[in-house]
Structure formats: C-alpha cells, structure tokens
Amino acid sequence: MSSGVSPLPVGRVGAVSVPATSANLGAGFDCLGLALDWRDQMSVTVAPTTTVTVTGEGAEDIPRDESHLVLASIKRGLAELGHTAPGFDFVAHNTIPHGRGIGSSAAAIIAGLTLAWQLARPDQELGLDFVLELGIRIEGHADNAAPAVLGGAVLGVGERAAPQLVSLDLAPHWRCVVDVPTVVVPTSTARKVLPDSRAVGESIAESSRLALTTLALAGAVGPEQLLAATEDPWHQRHRGELMPQTRDWIAALRAEGFPAVVSGAGPTVLTLIADDQEPPTHEGFARHVLVPGAGVRSAL
C-alpha cells in the first residue's frame, strides 16, 4: 500500500479481541461462516527485540518467536502498509481451542492484521477492507476470515479468494451449541480426503440446502427447516473416517431432530438451536453454549 518502508517507533501499541468462528454450517463449504461469542485477547508493543507471552489454550505448544502466526501476520500487514518493526512484545490470552475447527488460525491472522493496522495507522479507524481483503487472501477463502472481521453470519459469493461478502440478518432465537472433543484434526489433513470434483446431482442438492440454510438463519422459514438444510453435507461424508466420534455424535443428535454439523474441518460439532431447545450431552465432548458473536474489536 506504500512505496516506501519506514520503521515504527519503539513503544507503539495495539490491542485486539477476536472471535472464534464456525465455517461451512453444513452446505456452505468454504463460503458460509458464523462468528461465535468466544474470544482471544491480544496486545503488542513495538520493542527492540521480540518476546512472546501466551496463556490459555495451546500455551504449551505455541512458538515463542516471530514464527507465531499472529506475529507473522503482523509483519505481513506492516509490509503491506509500508512499515517494519525491530521487534515485538506480544501478549496473548487464548480461549479458542486449536485444531478443532473453530477458526483459531483465522482468529490469529485477523488479529495480526488488525494489530498491524493499529501500529501503522494509530490515528485512524480500523481499515476493515484492508483486514478483510488481506485476511481472505492469506486464508484462501472467506468462511472464517469474514465473520471474524464482520461478526455474525457472512456468505462469500463468487470467487473463493476475492468473494462478494454478504452479512446475513440472523433471527434472534438462534443459539450455538459447540461440542469440542479432545482430538485434533489439522485442516490440511481434512482437506486432503476431499475429492477434486463432485457429481451434478450432489451439487444441485448442496446448492438447494445452502439456500434453505440462509433462509432458516434469517428466520424466513421456521427453525425446524435447518435440519433438512444441513442433511448429509458433501465434505462431511468424505471426512467421517477421520473423526468417527464426531460422525457418530452428529448422527445421534440428528436422529433426535437437532441440526448438528461438523464445525469447519472438524472435529468440533456445531448445533444451531432455537431458544427453547436443549440437545443431549456426550461425555467425550466439552460443551459450550454461545450466541452469535461480534467481529474483531480494538481493545485499546
């Protein structure tokens, strides 16, 4: 965005709060996602050298150098904005589990780009277009990145790497039941099992279910329609062997009338329910009952 490169002064600060997200929601593979009211908190100060302090989820496994995904995203954002920094004093408290299909990587990328904007443009409002466009470019699709920025439910229409984004008006009765297992399934592994193409009939069925999903989320049809809208998503069918516990729990919930789906690439289970519903629990999953969340926010 800038032809020159200038170093940032030591002591400049940024701070953000960024949400977990659930992608796909059944038929919306790589194009539909939902922000959850479940957030990571991060702050950064430009410093002579880099230090990384992390508490909460994943603290034992996260890199303590500039290979950390948030710091790598800060550096990428600063480069786009025409700046460098000698180092960073970075502090994070994570609550979003890693490798579970609820957008921890997208949260890190969006947080990093937001922090980069705060460091480079301290007197300006957050450049949402900058964060969105670069975040989607880094992720390769919008289903997690867009709701992480905009909040609520967002549909990406058209080209995966540069879609038109449509925020959906969610009906007020929706709650998000998120069942998180202990097992980790890397997104890269979950993508490798998907075929390169699908039959015409499958595509037609998936398109019709995605249309019904958006109508149900908006309250244009009754919440009971979400069960049919989320039936047998293409990507879940191929990923079932990677996560048999998730596959079986989804089948059990759906048999009782609850529209359970794999969250993102899994193995977390997402069930969208109306206010008066309460699905059964499973001892193999940690349950979180949430509401749709806001997007990334400054914490300065």
Coordinates of N, CA and C in Angstrom, one line a residue, residues 5 56-57 62 73 80 93-94 148 165 185 189 212 222 245-246 254 276-277 281 286-287 294 300:
V5 N 9.3 2.3 2.8 CA 9.3 1.4 4.0 C 9.9 2.2 5.2
G56 N -3.4 -19.7 28.5 CA -4.7 -20.3 28.0 C -4.4 -21.4 27.0
E57 N -5.4 -21.5 26.1 CA -5.4 -22.6 25.1 C -4.1 -22.7 24.3
I62 N 2.6 -23.3 21.4 CA 2.7 -22.2 20.5 C 4.2 -21.7 20.5
S73 N 1.6 -12.6 10.9 CA 0.5 -11.8 10.3 C 0.7 -10.3 10.5
E80 N 2.7 -4.7 4.0 CA 1.7 -4.1 3.0 C 1.4 -2.7 3.3
H93 N -3.9 -14.0 25.5 CA -4.6 -15.0 26.3 C -5.6 -15.7 25.4
N94 N -5.4 -16.9 25.1 CA -6.2 -17.7 24.2 C -7.3 -18.5 24.9
A148 N -14.9 -13.4 11.2 CA -14.0 -12.9 12.3 C -13.9 -11.4 12.3
L165 N -19.0 -10.2 -0.2 CA -19.4 -10.7 1.1 C -20.8 -10.1 1.4
V185 N -7.8 -32.5 14.6 CA -7.7 -32.8 13.2 C -7.2 -31.6 12.4
T189 N -5.1 -31.9 6.8 CA -5.4 -33.4 6.7 C -6.9 -33.5 6.3
L212 N -31.6 -23.0 1.6 CA -32.5 -23.2 2.7 C -31.9 -22.8 4.0
G222 N -39.2 -21.5 9.3 CA -39.1 -22.0 10.7 C -37.8 -22.6 11.0
Q245 N -15.8 -40.4 16.1 CA -16.5 -40.0 17.3 C -17.4 -38.8 16.9
T246 N -16.9 -37.9 16.1 CA -17.7 -36.7 15.7 C -18.8 -37.2 14.8
R254 N -28.8 -35.8 15.2 CA -29.7 -35.6 14.1 C -30.9 -36.6 14.2
D276 N -35.8 -22.5 22.9 CA -36.4 -23.5 23.8 C -35.9 -24.9 23.6
Q277 N -34.8 -25.1 22.9 CA -34.3 -26.4 22.7 C -33.0 -26.7 23.5
T281 N -26.2 -34.3 25.9 CA -24.7 -34.1 26.0 C -24.0 -35.4 25.8
A286 N -16.6 -31.5 25.3 CA -16.8 -30.3 26.2 C -17.8 -29.4 25.6
R287 N -18.9 -29.1 26.3 CA -19.9 -28.3 25.7 C -19.8 -26.8 26.1
A294 N -19.7 -10.8 17.8 CA -19.3 -9.7 17.1 C -17.9 -10.0 16.4
L300 N -7.9 -1.3 22.8 CA -7.1 -0.1 23.3 C -8.0 0.7 24.2

